[in-house]
mmCIF file with all atom_site columns, C-alpha atoms and ligand atoms in Angstrom:
data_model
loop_
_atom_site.group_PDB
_atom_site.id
_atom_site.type_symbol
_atom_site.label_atom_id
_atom_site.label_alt_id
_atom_site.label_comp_id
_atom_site.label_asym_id
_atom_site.label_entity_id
_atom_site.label_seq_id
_atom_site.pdbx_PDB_ins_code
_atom_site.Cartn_x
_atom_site.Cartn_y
_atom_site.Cartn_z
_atom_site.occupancy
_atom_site.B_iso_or_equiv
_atom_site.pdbx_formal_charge
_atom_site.auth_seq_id
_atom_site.auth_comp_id
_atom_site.auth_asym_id
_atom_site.auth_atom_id
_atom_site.pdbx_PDB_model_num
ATOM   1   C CA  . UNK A 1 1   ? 139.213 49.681 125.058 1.00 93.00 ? 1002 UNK A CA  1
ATOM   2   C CA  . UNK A 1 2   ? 136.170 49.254 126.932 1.00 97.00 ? 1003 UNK A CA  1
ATOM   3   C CA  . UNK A 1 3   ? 133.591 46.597 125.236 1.00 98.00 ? 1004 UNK A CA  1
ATOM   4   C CA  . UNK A 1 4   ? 130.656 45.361 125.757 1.00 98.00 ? 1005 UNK A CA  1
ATOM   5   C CA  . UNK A 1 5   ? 129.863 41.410 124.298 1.00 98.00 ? 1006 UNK A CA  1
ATOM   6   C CA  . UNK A 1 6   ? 125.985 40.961 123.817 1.00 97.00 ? 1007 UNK A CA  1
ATOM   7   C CA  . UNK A 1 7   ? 124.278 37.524 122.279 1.00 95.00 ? 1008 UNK A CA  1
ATOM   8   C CA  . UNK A 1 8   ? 121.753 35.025 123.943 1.00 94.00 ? 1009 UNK A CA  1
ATOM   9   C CA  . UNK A 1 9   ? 122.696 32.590 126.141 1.00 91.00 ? 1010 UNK A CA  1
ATOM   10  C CA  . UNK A 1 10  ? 124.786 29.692 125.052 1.00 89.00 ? 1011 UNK A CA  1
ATOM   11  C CA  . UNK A 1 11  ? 125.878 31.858 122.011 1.00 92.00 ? 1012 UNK A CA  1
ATOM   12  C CA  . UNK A 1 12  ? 129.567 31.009 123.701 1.00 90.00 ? 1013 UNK A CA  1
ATOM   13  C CA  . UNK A 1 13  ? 129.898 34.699 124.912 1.00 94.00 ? 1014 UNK A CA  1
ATOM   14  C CA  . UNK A 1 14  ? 132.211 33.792 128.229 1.00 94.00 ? 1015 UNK A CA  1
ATOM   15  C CA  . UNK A 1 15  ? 134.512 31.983 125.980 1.00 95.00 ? 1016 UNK A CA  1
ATOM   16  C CA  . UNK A 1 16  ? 135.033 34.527 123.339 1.00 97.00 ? 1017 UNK A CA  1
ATOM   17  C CA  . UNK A 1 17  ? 135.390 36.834 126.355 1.00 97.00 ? 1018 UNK A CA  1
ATOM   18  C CA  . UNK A 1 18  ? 138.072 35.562 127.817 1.00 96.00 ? 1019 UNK A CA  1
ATOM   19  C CA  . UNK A 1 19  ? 140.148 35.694 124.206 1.00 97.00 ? 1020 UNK A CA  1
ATOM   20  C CA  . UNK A 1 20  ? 139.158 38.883 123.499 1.00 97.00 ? 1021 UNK A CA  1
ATOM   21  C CA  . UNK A 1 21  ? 139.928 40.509 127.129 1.00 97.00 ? 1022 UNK A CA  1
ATOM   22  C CA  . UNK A 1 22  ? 143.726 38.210 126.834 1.00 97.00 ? 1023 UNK A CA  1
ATOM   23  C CA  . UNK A 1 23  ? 144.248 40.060 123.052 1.00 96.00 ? 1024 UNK A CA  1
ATOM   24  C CA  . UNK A 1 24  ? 142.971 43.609 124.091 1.00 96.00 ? 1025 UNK A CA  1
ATOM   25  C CA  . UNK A 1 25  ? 145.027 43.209 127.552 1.00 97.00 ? 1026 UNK A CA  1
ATOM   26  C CA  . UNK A 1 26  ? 141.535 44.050 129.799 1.00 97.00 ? 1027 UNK A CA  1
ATOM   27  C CA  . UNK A 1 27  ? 139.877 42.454 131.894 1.00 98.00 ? 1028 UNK A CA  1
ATOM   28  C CA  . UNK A 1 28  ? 136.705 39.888 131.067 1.00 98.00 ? 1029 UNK A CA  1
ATOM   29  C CA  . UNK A 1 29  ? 134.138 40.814 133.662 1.00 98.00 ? 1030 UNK A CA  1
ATOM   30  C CA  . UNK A 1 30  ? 131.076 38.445 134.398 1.00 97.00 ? 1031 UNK A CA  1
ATOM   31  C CA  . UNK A 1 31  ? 128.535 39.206 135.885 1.00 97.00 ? 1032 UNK A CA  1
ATOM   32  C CA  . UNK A 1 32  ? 126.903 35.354 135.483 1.00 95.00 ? 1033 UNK A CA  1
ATOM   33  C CA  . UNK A 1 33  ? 130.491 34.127 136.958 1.00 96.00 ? 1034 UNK A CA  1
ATOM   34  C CA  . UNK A 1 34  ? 130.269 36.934 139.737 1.00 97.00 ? 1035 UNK A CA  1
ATOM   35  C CA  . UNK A 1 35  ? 127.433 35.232 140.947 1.00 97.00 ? 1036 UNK A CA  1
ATOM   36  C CA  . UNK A 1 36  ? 127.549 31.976 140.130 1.00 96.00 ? 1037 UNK A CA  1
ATOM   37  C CA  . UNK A 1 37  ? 131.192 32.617 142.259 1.00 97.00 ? 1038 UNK A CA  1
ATOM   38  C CA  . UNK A 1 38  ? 128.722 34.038 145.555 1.00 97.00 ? 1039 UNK A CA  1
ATOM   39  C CA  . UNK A 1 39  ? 126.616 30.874 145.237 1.00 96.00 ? 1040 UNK A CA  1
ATOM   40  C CA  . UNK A 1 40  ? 129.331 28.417 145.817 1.00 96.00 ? 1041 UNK A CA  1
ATOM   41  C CA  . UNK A 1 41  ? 130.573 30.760 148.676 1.00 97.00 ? 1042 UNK A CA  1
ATOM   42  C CA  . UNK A 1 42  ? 127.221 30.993 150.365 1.00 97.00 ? 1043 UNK A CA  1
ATOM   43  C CA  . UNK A 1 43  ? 127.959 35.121 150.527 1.00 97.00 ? 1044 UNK A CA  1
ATOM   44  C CA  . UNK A 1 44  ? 124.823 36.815 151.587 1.00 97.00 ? 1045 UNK A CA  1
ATOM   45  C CA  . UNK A 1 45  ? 124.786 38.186 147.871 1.00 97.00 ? 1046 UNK A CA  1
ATOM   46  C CA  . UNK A 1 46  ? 124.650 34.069 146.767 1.00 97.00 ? 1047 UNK A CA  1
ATOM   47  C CA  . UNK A 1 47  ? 122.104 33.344 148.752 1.00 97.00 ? 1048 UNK A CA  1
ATOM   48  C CA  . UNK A 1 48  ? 120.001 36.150 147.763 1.00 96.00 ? 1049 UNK A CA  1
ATOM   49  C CA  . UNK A 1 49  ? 120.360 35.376 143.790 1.00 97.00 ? 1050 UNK A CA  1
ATOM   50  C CA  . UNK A 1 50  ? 120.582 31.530 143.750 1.00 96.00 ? 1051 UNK A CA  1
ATOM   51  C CA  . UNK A 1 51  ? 116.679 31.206 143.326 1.00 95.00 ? 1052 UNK A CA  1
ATOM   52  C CA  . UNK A 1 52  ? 117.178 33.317 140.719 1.00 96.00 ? 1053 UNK A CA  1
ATOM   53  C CA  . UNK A 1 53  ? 119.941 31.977 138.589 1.00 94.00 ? 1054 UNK A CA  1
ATOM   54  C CA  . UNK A 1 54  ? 118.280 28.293 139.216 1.00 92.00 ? 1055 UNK A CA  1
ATOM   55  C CA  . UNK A 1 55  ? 115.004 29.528 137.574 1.00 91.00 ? 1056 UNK A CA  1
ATOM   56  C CA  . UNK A 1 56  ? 116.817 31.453 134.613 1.00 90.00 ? 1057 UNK A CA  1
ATOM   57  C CA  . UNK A 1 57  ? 115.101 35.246 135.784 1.00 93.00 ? 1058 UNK A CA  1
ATOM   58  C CA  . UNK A 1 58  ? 117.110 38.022 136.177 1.00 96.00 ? 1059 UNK A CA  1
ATOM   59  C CA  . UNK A 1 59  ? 118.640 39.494 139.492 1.00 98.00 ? 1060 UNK A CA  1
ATOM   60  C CA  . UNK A 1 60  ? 117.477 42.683 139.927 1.00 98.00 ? 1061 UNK A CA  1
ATOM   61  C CA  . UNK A 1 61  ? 118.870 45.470 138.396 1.00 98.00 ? 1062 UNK A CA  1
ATOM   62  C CA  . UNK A 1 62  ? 119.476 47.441 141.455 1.00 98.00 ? 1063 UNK A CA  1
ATOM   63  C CA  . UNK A 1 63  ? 121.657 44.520 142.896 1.00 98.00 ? 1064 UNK A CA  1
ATOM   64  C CA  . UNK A 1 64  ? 123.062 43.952 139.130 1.00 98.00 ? 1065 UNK A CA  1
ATOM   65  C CA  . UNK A 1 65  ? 124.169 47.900 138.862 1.00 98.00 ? 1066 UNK A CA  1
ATOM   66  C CA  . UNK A 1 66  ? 125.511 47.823 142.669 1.00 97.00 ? 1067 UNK A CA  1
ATOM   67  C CA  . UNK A 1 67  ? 127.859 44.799 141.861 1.00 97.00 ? 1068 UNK A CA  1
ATOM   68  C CA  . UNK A 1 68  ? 129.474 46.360 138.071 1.00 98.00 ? 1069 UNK A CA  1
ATOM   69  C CA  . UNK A 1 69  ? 129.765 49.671 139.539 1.00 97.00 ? 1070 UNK A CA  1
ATOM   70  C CA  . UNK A 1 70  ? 132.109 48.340 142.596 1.00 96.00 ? 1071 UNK A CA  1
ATOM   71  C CA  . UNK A 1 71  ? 133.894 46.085 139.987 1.00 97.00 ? 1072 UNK A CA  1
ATOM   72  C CA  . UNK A 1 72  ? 134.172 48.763 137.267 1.00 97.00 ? 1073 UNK A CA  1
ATOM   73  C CA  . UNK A 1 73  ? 135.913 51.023 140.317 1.00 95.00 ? 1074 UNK A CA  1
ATOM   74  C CA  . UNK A 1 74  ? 138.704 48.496 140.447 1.00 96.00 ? 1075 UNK A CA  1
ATOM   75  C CA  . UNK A 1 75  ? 142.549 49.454 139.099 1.00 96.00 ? 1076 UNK A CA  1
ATOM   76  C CA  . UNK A 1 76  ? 142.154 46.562 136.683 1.00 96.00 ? 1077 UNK A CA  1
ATOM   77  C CA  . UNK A 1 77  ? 139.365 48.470 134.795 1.00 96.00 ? 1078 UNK A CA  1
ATOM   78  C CA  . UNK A 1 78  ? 140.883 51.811 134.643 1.00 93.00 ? 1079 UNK A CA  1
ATOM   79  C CA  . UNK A 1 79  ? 142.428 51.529 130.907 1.00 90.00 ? 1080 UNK A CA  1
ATOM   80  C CA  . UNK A 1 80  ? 139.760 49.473 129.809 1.00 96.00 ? 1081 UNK A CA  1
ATOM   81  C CA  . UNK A 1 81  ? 137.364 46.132 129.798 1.00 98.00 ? 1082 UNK A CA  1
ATOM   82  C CA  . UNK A 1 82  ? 134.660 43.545 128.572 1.00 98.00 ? 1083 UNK A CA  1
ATOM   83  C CA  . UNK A 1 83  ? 131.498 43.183 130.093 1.00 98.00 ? 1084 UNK A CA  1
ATOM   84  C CA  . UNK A 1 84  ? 130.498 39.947 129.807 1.00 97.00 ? 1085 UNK A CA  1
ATOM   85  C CA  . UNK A 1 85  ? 126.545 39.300 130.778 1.00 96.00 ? 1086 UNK A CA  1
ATOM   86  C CA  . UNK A 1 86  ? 125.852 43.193 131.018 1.00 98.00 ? 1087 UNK A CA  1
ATOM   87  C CA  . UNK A 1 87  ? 123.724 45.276 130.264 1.00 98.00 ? 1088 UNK A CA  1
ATOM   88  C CA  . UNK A 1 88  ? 121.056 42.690 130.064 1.00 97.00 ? 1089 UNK A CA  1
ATOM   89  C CA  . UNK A 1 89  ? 117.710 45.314 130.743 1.00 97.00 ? 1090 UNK A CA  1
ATOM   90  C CA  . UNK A 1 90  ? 117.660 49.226 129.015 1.00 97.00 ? 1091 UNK A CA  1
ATOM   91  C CA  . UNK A 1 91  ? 117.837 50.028 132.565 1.00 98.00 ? 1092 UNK A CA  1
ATOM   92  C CA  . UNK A 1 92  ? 120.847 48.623 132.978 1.00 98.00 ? 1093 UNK A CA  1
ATOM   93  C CA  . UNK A 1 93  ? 121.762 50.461 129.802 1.00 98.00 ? 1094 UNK A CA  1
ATOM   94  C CA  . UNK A 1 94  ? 121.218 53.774 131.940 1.00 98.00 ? 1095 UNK A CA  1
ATOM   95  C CA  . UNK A 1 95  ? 123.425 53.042 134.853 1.00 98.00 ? 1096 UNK A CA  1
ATOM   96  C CA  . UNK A 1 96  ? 126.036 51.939 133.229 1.00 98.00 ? 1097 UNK A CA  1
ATOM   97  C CA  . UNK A 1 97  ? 125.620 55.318 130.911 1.00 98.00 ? 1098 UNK A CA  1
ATOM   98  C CA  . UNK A 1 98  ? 125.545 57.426 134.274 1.00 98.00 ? 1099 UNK A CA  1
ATOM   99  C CA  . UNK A 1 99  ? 129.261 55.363 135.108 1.00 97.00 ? 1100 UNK A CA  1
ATOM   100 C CA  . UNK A 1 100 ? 130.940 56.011 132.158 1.00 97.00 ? 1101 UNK A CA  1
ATOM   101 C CA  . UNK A 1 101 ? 129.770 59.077 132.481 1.00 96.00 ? 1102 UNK A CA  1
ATOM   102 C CA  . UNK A 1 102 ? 131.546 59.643 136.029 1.00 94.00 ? 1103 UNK A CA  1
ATOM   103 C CA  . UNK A 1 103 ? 134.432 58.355 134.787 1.00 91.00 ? 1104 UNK A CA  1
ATOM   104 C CA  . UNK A 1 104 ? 134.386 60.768 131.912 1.00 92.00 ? 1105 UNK A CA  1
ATOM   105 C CA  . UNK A 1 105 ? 134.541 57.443 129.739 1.00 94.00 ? 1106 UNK A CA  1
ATOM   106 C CA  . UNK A 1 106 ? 133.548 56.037 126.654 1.00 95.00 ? 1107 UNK A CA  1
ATOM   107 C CA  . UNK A 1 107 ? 132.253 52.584 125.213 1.00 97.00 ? 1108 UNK A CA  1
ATOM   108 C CA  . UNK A 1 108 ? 134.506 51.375 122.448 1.00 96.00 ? 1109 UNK A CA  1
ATOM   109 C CA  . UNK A 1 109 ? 132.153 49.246 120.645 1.00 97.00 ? 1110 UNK A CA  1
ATOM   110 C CA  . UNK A 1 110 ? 129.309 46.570 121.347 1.00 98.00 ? 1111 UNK A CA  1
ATOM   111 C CA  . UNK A 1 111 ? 130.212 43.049 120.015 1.00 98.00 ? 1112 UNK A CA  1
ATOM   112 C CA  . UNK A 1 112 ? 127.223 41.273 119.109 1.00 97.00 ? 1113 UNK A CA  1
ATOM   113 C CA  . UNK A 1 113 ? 127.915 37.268 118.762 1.00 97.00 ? 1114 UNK A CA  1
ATOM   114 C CA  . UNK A 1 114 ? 124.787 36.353 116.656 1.00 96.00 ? 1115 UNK A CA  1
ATOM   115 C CA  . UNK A 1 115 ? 123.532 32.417 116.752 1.00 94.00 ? 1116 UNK A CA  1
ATOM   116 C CA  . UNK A 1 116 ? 119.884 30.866 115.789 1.00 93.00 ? 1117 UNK A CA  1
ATOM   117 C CA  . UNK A 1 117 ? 117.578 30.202 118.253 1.00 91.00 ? 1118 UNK A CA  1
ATOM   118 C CA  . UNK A 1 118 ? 117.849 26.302 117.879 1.00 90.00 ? 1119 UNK A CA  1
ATOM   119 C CA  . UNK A 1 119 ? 121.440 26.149 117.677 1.00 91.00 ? 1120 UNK A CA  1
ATOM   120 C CA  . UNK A 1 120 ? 121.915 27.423 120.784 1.00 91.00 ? 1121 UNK A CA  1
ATOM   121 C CA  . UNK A 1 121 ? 119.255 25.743 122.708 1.00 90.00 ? 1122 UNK A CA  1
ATOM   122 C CA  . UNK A 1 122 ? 121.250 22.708 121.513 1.00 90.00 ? 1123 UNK A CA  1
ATOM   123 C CA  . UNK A 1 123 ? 124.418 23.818 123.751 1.00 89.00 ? 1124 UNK A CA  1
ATOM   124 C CA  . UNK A 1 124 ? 122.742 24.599 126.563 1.00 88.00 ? 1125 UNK A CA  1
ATOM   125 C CA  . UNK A 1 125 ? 121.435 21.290 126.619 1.00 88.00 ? 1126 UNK A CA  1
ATOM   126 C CA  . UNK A 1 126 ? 124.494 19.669 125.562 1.00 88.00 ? 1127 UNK A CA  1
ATOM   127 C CA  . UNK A 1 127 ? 126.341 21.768 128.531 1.00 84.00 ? 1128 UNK A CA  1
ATOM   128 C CA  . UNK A 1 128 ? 123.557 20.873 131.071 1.00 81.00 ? 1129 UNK A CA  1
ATOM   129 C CA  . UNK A 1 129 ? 124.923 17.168 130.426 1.00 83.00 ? 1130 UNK A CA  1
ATOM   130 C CA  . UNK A 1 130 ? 128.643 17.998 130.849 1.00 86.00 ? 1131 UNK A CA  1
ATOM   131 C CA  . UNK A 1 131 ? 128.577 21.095 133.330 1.00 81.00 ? 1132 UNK A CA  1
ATOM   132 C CA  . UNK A 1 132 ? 125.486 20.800 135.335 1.00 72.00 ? 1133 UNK A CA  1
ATOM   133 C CA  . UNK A 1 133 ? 124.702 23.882 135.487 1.00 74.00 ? 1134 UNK A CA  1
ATOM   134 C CA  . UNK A 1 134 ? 121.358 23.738 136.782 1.00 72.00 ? 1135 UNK A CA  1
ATOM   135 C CA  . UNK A 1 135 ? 119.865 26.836 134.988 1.00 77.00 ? 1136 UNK A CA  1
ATOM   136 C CA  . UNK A 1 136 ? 120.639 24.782 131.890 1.00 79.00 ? 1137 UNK A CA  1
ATOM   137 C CA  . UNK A 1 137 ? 117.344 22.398 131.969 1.00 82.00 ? 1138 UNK A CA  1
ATOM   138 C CA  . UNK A 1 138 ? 115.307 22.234 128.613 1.00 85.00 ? 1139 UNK A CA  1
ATOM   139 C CA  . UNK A 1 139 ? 112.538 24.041 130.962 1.00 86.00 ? 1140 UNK A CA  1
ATOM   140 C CA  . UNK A 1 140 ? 115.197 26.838 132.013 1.00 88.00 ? 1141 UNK A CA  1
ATOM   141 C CA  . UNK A 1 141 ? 116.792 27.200 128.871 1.00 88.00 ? 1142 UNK A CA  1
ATOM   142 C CA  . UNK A 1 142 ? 113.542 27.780 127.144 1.00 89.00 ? 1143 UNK A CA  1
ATOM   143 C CA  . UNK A 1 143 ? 112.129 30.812 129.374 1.00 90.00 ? 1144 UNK A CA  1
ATOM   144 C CA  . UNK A 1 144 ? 115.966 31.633 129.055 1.00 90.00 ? 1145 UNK A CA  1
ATOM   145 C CA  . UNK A 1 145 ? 115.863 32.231 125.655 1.00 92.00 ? 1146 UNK A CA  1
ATOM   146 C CA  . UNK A 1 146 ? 112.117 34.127 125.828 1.00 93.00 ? 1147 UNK A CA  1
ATOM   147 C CA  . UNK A 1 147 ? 113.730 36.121 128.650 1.00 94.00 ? 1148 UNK A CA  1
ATOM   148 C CA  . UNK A 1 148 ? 116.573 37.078 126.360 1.00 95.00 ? 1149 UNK A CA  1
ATOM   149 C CA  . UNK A 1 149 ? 114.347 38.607 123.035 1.00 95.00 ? 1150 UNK A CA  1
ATOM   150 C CA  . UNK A 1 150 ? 112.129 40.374 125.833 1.00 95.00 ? 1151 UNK A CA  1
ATOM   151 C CA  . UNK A 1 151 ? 114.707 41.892 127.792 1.00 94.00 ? 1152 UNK A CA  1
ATOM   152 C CA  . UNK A 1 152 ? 118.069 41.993 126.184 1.00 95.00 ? 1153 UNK A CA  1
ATOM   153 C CA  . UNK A 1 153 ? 117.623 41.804 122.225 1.00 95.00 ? 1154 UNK A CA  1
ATOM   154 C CA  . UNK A 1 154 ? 116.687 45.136 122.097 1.00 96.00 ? 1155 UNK A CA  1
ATOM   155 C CA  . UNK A 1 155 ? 120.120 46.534 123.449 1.00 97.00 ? 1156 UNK A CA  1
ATOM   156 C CA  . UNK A 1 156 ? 121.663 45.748 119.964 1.00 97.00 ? 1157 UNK A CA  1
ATOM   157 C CA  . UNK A 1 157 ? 119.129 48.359 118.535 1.00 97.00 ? 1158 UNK A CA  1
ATOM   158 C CA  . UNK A 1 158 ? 119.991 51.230 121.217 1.00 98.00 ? 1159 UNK A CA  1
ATOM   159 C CA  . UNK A 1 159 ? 123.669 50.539 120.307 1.00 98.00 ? 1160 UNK A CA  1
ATOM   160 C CA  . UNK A 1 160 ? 122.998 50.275 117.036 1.00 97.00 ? 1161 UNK A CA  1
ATOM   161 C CA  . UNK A 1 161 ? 121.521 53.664 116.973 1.00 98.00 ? 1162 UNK A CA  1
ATOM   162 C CA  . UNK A 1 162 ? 124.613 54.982 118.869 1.00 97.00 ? 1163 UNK A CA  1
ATOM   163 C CA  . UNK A 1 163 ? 126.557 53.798 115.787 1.00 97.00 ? 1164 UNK A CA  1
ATOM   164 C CA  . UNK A 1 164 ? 128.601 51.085 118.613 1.00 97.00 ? 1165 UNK A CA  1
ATOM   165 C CA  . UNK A 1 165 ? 127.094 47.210 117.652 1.00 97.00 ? 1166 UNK A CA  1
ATOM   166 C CA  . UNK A 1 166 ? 129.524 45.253 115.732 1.00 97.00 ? 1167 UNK A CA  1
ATOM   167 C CA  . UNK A 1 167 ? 127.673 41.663 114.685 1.00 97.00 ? 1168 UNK A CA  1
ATOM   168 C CA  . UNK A 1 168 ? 129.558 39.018 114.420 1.00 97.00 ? 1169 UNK A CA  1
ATOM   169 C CA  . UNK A 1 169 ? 128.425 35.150 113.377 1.00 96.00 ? 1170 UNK A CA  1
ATOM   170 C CA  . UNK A 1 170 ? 128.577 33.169 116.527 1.00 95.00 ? 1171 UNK A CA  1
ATOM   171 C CA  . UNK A 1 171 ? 128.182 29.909 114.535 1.00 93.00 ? 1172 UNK A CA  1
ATOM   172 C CA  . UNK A 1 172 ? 131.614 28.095 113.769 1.00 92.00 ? 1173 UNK A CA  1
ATOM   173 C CA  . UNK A 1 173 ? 134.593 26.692 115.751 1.00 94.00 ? 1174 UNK A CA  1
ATOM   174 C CA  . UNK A 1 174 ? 135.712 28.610 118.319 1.00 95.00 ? 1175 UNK A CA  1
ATOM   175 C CA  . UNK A 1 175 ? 138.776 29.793 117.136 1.00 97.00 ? 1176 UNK A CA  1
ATOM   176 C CA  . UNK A 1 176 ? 137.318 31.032 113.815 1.00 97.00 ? 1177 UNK A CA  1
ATOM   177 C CA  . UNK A 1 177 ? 134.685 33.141 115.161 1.00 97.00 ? 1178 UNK A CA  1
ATOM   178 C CA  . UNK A 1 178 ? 137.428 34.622 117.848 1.00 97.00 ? 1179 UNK A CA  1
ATOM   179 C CA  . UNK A 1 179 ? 139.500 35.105 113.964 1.00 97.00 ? 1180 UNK A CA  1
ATOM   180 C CA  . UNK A 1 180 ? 135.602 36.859 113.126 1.00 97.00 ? 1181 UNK A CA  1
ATOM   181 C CA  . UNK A 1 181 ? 135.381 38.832 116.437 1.00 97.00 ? 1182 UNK A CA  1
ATOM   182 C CA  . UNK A 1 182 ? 139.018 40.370 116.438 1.00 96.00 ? 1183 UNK A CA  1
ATOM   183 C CA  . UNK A 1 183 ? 138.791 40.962 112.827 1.00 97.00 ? 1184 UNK A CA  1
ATOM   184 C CA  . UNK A 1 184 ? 135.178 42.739 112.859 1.00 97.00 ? 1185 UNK A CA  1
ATOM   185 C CA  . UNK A 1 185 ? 137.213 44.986 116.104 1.00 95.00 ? 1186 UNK A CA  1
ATOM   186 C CA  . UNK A 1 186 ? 140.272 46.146 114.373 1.00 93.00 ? 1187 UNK A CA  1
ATOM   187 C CA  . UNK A 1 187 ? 137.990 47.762 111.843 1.00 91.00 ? 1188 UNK A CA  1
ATOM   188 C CA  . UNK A 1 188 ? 136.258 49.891 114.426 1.00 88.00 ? 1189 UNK A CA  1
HETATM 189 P P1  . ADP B 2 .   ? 124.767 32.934 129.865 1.00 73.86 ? 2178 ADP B P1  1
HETATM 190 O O1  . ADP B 2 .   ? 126.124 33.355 129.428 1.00 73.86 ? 2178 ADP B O1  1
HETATM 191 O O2  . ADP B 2 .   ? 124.540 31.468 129.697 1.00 73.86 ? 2178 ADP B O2  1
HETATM 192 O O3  . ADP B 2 .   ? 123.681 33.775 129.294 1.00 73.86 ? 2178 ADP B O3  1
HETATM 193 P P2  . ADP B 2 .   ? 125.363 34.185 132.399 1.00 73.86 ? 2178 ADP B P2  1
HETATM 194 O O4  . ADP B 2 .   ? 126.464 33.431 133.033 1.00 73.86 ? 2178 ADP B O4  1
HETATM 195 O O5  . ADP B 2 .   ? 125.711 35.443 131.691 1.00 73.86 ? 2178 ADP B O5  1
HETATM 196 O O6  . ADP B 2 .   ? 124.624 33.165 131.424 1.00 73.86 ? 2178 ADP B O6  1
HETATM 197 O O7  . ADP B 2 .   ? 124.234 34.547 133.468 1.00 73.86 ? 2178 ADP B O7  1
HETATM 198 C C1  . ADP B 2 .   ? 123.645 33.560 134.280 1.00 73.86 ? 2178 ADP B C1  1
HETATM 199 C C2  . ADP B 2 .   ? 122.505 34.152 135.098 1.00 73.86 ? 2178 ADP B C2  1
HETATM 200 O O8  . ADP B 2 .   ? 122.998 35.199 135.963 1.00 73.86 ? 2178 ADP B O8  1
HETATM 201 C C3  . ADP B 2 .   ? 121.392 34.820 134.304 1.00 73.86 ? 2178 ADP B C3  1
HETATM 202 O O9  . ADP B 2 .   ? 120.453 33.895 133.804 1.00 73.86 ? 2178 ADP B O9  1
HETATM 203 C C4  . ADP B 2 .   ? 120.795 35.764 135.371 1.00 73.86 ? 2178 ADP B C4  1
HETATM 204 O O10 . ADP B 2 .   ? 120.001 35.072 136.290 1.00 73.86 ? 2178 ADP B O10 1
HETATM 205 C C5  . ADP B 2 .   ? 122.043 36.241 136.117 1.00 73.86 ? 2178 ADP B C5  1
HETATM 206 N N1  . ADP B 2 .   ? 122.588 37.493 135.537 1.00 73.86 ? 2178 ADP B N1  1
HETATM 207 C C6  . ADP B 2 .   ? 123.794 37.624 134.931 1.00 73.86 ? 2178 ADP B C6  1
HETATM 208 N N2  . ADP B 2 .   ? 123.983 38.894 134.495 1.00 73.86 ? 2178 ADP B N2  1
HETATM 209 C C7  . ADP B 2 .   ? 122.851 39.578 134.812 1.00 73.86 ? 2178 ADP B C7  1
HETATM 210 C C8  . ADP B 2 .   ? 122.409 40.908 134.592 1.00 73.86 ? 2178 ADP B C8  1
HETATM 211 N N3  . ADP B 2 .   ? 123.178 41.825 133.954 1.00 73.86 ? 2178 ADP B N3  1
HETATM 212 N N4  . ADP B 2 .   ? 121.189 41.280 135.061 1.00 73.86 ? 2178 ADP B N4  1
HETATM 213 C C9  . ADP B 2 .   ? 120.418 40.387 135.694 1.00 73.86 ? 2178 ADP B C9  1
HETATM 214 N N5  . ADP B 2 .   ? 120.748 39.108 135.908 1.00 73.86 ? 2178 ADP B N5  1
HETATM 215 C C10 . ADP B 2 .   ? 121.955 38.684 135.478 1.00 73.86 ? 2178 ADP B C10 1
#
C-alpha cells in the first residue's frame, strides 16, 4: 500500500500517520520530522533548512525530492508506505511521479484529512503553548495556512482527477477520525 496523507497544517496529519502506517504495516515517512530531526542534530542539511522551517516557507523542492527519493530507496519502503508532509508543490507531484515510476510502482490512494481554516489555526496555537514549536507563532501559522491553499490545496484536485483522493473529516477525536480514515481506505 503506498499512501499519500494530504490536509493543512495542524489538521493532525502526523498523528493519523502513525495509526495508519501501524494498521497497514508501512512505514510513516515525514518529511517535517526528517528535518525537524537535522535541526536538533546540527547536520549540514539542518542548518541549511532551519531558517526555513522557523519562518513557515518551504525547503526547496530540489532538497525536498533529494531527501524522499534516498528514503523511498530504503528496504522498509519496498512493499509499501505513507508520506506524511509530501508532495507539498505540483512539482513535487512530478518527482515523486518520475520515482514511482522507476520503481515500476503505483500510489494506492491519497487520504485527504479535511479541517476549517479556524479550527486548525486554533491547534497550532494551542500546540505552540505545549510543544514550542517555533514555526507555530500566530504570525507563522497564518502565512502557514496562506502557504498551504497556494501551494498544496491544489494537489487534492490533480489526485482527484487521477481518480486517487479519498476525503476524510479531520474534525473529531482522534480515534474516531482514525475509525473515518481506515474505514474511507478499506473501500478503495
Ligand atoms: P505540519 O504537519 O504542521 O504541516 P510538517 O511537520 O509537515 O508540518 O512540516 C514542517 C515544515 O517543514 C514545513 O512548514 C516546511 O518548512 C518543511 N517541509 C516539510 N515537508 C516539506 C515539503 N514536502 N516541501 C517543502 N518543505 C517541507
Amino acid at each position: 500500500m503506498r499512501l499519500i496523507i494530504l490536509g493543512p497544517p495542524g489538521a493532525g496529519k502526523g498523528t493519523q500517520a502513525s495509526r495508519i502506517a501501524d494498521h497497514y504495516g508501512i512505514p510513516a515517512i515525514s518529511t517535517g520530522d526528517i528535518f525537524r530531526a537535522n535541526i536538533k542534530e546540527e547536520t549540514e542539511l539542518g542548518l541549511q533548512v532551519k531558517e526555513i522551517l522557523a519562518s513557515g516557507g518551504y525547503v526547496s523542492d530540489g532538497i525536498t525530492n533529494a531527501i524522499v527519493e534516498d528514503r523511498l530507496a530504503k528496504p522498509d519502503c519496498a512493499s509499501g508506505f505513507l508520506l506524511d508532509g509530501y508532495p507539498r508543490t505540483l512539482a513535487q507531484v512530478g518527482a515523486l511521479d518520475q520515482m514511482l515510476a522507476q520503481q515500476g510502482a503505483d500510489l494506492g490512494a491519497v487520504l485527504e484529512l479535511t479541517v476549517d481554516d479556524e479550527v486548525v489555526v486554533g491547534r497550532l496555537l494551542k500546540r505552540a503553548e505545549t510543544e514550542g514549536r517555533d514555526d507555530d507563532t500566530e504570525d507563522v501559522v497564518r502565512d502557514r495556512m496562506a502557504i498551504y491553499h497556494r501551494e498544496t490545496r491544489p494537489l487534492a484536485t490533480t489526485y482527484r482527477d487521477r481518480g486517487l483522493l479519498v476525503s476524510v473529516d479531520g474534525d473529531g477525536a482522534i480515534d474516531e477520525v482514525t475509525e473515518r480514515v481506515i474505514d474511507a481506505l478499506g473501500r478503495v
